[in-house]
CSV table of N, CA and C in Angstrom, one decimal:
chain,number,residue,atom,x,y,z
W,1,UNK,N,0.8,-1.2,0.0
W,1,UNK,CA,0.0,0.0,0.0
W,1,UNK,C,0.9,1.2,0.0
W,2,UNK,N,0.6,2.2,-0.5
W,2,UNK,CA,1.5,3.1,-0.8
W,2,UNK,C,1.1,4.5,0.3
W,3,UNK,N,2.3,5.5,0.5
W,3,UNK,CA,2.2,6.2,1.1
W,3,UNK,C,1.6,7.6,0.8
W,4,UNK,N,1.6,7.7,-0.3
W,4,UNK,CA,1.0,8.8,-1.4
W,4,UNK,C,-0.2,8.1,-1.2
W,5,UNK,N,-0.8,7.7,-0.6
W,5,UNK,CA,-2.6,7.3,-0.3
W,5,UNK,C,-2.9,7.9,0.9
W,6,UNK,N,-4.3,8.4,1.0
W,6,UNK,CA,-4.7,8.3,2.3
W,6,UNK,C,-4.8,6.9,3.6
W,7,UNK,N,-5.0,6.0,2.9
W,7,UNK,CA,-5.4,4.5,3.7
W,7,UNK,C,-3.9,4.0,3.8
W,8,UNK,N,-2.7,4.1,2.6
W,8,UNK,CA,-1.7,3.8,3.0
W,8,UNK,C,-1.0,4.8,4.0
W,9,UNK,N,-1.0,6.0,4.2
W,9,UNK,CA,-0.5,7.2,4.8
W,9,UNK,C,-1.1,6.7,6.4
W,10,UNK,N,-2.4,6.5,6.6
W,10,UNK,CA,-2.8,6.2,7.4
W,10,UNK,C,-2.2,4.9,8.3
W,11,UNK,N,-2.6,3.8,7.4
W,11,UNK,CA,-1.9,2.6,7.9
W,11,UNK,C,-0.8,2.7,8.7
W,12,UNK,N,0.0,3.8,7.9
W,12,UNK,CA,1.6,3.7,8.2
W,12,UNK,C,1.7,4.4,9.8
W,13,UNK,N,1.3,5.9,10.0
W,13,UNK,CA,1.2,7.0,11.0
W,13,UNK,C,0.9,5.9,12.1
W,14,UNK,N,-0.6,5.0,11.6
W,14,UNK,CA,-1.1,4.6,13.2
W,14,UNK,C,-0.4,3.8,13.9
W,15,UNK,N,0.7,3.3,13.1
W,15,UNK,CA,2.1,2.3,13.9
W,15,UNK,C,2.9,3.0,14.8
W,16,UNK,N,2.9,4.5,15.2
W,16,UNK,CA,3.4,4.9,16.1
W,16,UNK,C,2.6,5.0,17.2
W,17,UNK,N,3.2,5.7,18.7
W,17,UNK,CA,2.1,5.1,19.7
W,17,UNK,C,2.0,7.2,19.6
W,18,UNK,N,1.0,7.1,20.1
W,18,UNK,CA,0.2,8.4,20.6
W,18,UNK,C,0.0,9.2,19.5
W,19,UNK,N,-0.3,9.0,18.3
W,19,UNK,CA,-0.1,9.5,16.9
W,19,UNK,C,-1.9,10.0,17.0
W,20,UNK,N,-2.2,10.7,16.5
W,20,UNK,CA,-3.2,11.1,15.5
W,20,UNK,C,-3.6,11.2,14.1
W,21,UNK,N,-4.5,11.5,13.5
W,21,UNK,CA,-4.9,12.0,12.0
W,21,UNK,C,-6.0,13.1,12.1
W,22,UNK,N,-5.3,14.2,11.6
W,22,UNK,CA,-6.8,14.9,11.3
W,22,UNK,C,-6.9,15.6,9.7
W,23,UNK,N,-7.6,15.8,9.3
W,23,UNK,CA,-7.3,17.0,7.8
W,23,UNK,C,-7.8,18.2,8.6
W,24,UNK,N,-6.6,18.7,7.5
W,24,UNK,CA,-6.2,20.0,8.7
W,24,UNK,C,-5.3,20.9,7.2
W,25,UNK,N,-5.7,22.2,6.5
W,25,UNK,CA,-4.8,23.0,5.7
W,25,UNK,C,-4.6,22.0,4.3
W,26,UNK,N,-6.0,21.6,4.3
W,26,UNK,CA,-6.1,20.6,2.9
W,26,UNK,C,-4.9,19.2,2.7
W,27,UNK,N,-5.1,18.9,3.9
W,27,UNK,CA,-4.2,17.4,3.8
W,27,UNK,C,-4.7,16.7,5.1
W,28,UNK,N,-3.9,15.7,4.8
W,28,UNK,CA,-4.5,14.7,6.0
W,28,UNK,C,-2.8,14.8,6.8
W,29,UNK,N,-2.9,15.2,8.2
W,29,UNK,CA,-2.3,15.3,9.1
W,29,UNK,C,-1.8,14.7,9.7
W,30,UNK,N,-0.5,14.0,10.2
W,30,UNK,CA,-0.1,13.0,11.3
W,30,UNK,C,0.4,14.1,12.3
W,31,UNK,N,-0.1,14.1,14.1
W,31,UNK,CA,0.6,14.2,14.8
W,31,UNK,C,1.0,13.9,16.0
W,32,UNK,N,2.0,13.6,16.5
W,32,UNK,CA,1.9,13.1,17.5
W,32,UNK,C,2.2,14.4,18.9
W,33,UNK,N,1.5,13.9,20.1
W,33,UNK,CA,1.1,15.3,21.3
W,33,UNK,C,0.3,16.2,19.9
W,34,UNK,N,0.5,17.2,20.2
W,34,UNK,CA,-0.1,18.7,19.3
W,34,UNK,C,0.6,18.8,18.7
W,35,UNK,N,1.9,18.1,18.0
W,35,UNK,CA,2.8,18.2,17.0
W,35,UNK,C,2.7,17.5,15.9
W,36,UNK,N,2.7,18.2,14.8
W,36,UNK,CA,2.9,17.5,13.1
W,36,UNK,C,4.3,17.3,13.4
W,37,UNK,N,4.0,15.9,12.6
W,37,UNK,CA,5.5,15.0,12.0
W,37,UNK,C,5.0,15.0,10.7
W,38,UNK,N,4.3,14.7,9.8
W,38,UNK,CA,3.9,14.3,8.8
W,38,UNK,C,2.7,15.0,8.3
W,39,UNK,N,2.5,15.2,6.8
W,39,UNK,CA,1.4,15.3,6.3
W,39,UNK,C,1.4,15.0,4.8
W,40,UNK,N,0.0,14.8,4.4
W,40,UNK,CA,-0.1,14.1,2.5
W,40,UNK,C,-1.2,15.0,2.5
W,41,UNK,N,-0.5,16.2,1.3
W,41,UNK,CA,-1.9,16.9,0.9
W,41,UNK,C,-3.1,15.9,0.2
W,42,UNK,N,-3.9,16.6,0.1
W,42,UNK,CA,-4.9,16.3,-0.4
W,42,UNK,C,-5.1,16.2,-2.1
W,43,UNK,N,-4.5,17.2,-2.7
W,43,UNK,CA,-4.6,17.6,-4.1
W,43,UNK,C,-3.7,17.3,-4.8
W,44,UNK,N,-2.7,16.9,-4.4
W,44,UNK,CA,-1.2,16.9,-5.1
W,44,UNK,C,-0.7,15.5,-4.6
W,45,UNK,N,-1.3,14.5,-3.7
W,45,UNK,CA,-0.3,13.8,-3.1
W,45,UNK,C,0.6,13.7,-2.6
W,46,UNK,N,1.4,14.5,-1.9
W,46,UNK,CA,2.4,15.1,-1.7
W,46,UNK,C,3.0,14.8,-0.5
W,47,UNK,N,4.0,14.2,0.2
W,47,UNK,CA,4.1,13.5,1.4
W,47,UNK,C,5.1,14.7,2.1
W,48,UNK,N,4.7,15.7,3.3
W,48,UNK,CA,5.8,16.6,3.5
W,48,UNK,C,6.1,15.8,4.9
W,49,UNK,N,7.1,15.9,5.5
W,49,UNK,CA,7.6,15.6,6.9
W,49,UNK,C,9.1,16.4,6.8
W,50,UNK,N,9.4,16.0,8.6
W,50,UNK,CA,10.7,16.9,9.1
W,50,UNK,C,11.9,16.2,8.7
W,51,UNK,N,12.9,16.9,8.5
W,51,UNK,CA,14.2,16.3,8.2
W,51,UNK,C,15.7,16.4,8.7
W,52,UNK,N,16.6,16.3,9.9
W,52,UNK,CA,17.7,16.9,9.9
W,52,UNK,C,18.3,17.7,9.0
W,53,UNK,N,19.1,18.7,8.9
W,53,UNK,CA,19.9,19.9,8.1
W,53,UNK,C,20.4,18.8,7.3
W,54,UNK,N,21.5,17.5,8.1
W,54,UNK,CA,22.1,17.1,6.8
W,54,UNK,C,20.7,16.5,5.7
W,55,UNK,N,20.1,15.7,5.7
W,55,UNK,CA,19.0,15.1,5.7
W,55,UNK,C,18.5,15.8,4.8
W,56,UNK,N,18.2,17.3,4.8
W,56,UNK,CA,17.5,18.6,3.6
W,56,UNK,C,18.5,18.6,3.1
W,57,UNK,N,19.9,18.8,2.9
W,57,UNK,CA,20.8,19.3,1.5
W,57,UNK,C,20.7,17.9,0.8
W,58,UNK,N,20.8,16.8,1.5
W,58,UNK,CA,20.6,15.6,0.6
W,58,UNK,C,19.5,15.2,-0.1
W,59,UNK,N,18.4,15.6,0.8
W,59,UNK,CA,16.7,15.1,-0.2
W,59,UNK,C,16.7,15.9,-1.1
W,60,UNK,N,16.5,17.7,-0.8
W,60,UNK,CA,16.4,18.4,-1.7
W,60,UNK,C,17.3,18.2,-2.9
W,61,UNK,N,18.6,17.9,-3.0
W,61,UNK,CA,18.8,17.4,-4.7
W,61,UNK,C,18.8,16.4,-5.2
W,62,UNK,N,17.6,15.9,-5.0
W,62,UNK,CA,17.1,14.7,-5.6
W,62,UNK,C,15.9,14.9,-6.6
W,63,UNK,N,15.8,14.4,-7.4
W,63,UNK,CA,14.3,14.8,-8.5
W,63,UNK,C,13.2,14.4,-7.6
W,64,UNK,N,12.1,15.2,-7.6
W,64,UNK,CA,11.0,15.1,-6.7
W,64,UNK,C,10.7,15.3,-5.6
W,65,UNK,N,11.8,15.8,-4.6
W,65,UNK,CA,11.6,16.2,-3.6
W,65,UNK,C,12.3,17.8,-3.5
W,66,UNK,N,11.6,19.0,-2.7
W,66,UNK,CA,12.1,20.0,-2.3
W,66,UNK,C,11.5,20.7,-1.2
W,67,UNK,N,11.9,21.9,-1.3
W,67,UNK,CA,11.9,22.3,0.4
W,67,UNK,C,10.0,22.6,0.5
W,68,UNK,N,9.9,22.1,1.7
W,68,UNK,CA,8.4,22.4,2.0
W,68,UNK,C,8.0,23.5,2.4
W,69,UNK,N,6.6,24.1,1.1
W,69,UNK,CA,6.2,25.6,1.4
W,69,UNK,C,5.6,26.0,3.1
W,70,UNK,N,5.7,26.3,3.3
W,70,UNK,CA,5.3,26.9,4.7
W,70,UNK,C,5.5,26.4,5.9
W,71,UNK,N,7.2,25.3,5.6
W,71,UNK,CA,8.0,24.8,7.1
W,71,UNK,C,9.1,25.1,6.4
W,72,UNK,N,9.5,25.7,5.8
W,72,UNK,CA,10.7,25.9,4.8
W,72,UNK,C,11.6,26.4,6.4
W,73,UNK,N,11.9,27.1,7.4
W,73,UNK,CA,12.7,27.6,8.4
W,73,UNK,C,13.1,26.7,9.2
W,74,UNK,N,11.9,25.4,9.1
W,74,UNK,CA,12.4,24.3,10.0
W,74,UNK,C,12.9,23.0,9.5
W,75,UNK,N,13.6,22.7,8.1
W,75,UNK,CA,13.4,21.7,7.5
W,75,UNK,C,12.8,20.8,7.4
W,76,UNK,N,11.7,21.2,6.4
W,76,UNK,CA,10.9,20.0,5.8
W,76,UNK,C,10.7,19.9,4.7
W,77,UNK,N,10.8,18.9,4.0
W,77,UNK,CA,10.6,18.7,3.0
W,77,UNK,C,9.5,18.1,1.6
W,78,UNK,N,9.4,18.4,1.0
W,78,UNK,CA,8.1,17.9,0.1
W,78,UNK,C,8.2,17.1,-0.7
W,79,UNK,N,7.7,15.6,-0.9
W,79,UNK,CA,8.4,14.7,-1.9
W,79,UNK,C,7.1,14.4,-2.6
W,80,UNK,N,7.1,14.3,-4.0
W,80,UNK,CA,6.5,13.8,-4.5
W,80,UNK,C,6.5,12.5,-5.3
W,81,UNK,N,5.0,11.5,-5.6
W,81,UNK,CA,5.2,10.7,-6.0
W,81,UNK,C,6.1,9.8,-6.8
W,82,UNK,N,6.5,10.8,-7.9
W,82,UNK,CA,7.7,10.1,-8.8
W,82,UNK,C,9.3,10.6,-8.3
W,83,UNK,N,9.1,10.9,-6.8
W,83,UNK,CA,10.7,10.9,-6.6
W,83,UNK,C,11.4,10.0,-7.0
W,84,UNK,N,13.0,10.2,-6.3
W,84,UNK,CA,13.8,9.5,-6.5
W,84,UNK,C,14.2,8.1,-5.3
W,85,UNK,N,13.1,8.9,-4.5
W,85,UNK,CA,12.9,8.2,-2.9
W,85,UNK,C,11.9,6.8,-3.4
W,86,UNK,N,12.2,5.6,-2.4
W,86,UNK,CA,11.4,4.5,-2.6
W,86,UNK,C,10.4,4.2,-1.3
W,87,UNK,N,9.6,3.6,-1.0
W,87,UNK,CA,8.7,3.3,-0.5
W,87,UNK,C,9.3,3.2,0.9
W,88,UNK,N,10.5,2.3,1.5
W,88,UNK,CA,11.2,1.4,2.5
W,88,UNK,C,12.3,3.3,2.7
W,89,UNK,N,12.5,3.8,1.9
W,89,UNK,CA,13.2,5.1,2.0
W,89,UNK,C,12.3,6.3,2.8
W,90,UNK,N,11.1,6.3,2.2
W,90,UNK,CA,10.5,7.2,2.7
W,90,UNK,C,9.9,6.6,4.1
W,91,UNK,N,9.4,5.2,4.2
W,91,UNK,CA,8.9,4.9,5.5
W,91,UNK,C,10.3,5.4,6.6
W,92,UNK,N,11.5,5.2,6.5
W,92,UNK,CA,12.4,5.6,7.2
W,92,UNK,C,12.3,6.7,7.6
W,93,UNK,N,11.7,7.8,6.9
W,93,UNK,CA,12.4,9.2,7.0
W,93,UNK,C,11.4,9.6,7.8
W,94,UNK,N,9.6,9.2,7.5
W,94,UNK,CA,8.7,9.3,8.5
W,94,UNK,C,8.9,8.6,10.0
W,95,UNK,N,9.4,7.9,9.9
W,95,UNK,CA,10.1,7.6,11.7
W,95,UNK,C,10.9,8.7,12.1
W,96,UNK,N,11.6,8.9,11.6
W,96,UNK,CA,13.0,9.5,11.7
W,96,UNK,C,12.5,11.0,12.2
W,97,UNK,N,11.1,11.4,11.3
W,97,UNK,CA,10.3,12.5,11.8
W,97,UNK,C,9.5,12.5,12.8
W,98,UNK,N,9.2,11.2,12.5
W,98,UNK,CA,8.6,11.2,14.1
W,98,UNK,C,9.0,10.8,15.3
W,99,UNK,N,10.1,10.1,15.4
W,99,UNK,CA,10.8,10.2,16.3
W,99,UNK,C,11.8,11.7,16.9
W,100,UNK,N,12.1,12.4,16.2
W,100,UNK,CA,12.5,14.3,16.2
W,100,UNK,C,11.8,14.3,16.8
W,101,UNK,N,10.4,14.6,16.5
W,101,UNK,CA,9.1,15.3,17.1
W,101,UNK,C,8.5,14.5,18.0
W,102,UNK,N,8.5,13.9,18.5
W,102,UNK,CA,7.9,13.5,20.2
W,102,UNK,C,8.8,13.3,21.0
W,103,UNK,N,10.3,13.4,20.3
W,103,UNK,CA,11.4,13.7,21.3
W,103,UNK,C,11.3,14.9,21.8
W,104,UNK,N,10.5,16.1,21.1
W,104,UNK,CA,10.6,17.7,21.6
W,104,UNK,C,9.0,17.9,22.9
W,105,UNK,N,8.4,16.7,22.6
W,105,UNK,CA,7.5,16.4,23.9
W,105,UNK,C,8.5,16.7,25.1
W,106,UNK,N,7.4,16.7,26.0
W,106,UNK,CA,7.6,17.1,27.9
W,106,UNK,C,7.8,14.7,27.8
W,107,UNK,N,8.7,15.1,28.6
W,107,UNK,CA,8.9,13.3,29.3
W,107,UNK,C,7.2,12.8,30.0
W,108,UNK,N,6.3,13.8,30.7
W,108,UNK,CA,5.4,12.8,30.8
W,108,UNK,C,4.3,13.2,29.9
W,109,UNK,N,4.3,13.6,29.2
W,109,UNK,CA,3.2,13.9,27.9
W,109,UNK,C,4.1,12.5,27.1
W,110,UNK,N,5.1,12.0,26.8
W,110,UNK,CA,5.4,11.3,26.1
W,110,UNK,C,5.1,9.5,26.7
W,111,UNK,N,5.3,9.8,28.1
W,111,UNK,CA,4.8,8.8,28.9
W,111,UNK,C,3.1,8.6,29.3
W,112,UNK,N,2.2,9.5,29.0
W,112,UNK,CA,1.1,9.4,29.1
W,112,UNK,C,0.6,9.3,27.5
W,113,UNK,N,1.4,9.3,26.5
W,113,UNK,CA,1.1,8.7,25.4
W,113,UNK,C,1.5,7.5,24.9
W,114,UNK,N,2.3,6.4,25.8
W,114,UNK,CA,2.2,5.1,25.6
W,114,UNK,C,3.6,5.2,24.7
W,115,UNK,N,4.9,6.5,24.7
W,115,UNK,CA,5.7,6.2,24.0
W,115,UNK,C,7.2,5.9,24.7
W,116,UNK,N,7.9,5.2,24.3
W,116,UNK,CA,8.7,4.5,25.5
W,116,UNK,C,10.1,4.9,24.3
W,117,UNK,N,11.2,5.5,24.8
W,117,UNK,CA,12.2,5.4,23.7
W,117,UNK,C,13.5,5.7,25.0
C-alpha cells in the first residue's frame, strides 16, 4: 500500500504510539502530542515531513523532492510521488520524523502517550 494514499499514509502513522490523523490546511495530518511530523496533501499527493539539516541538503537534490512551502525555516521537505525516494526510504524518513518530534515532547506527555524510547 502506498504512502502517497490516504489509507496507505494512514496505515503507516497509526504504527506509532500516541499518533493522530486529522485533515487540517487541505491534507490529512499526522501528529503526535499537538505536534505535526507528517502530512499528505490532499490535491497533489504530496508527502511533507521533518528532516535533519544534513538530511535537507541531501533530499532536496534529488528529483521530486524539495523544500516544503510553509515549514521551509524548520526543515521539511516535500516529496512527490515520482521521486527519487522509494517506498522502504520514505517509510524511514517518517520515523526519523517522528521520532524528532515526540522527542521535543515534555517526558510525561510522552509517557502518558504510551511512548517509551
Amino acid at each position: 500500500m502506498s504512502l502517497f494514499t490516504r489509507s496507505g499514509f494512514d496505515a503507516f502513522v497509526q504504527g506509532f504510539a500516541g499518533t493522530t490523523q486529522v485533515d487540517q490546511w487541505d491534507s490529512r495530518v499526522a501528529k503526535v502530542g499537538d505536534k505535526v511530523f507528517a502530512l499528505l496533501t490532499n490535491s497533489e499527493s504530496r508527502l511533507t515531513f521533518k528532516v535533519s539539516e544534513e538530511s535537507f541538503e541531501i533530499l532536496t537534490s534529488l528529483r521530486g523532492v524539495s523544500q516544503a512551502p510553509y515549514f521551509a525555516k524548520r526543515k521539511w521537505v516535500s516529496v512527490e510521488p515520482d521521486s527519487e525516494l522509494g517506498e522502504a526510504d520514505l517509510m524511514e524518513y517518517l520515523t526519523r520524523s517522528y521520532r524528532t518530534v515526540s522527542a521535543s515532547l515534555t517526558r510525561k506527555l510522552r509517557a502518558e502517550l504510551g511512548i517509551v524510547e
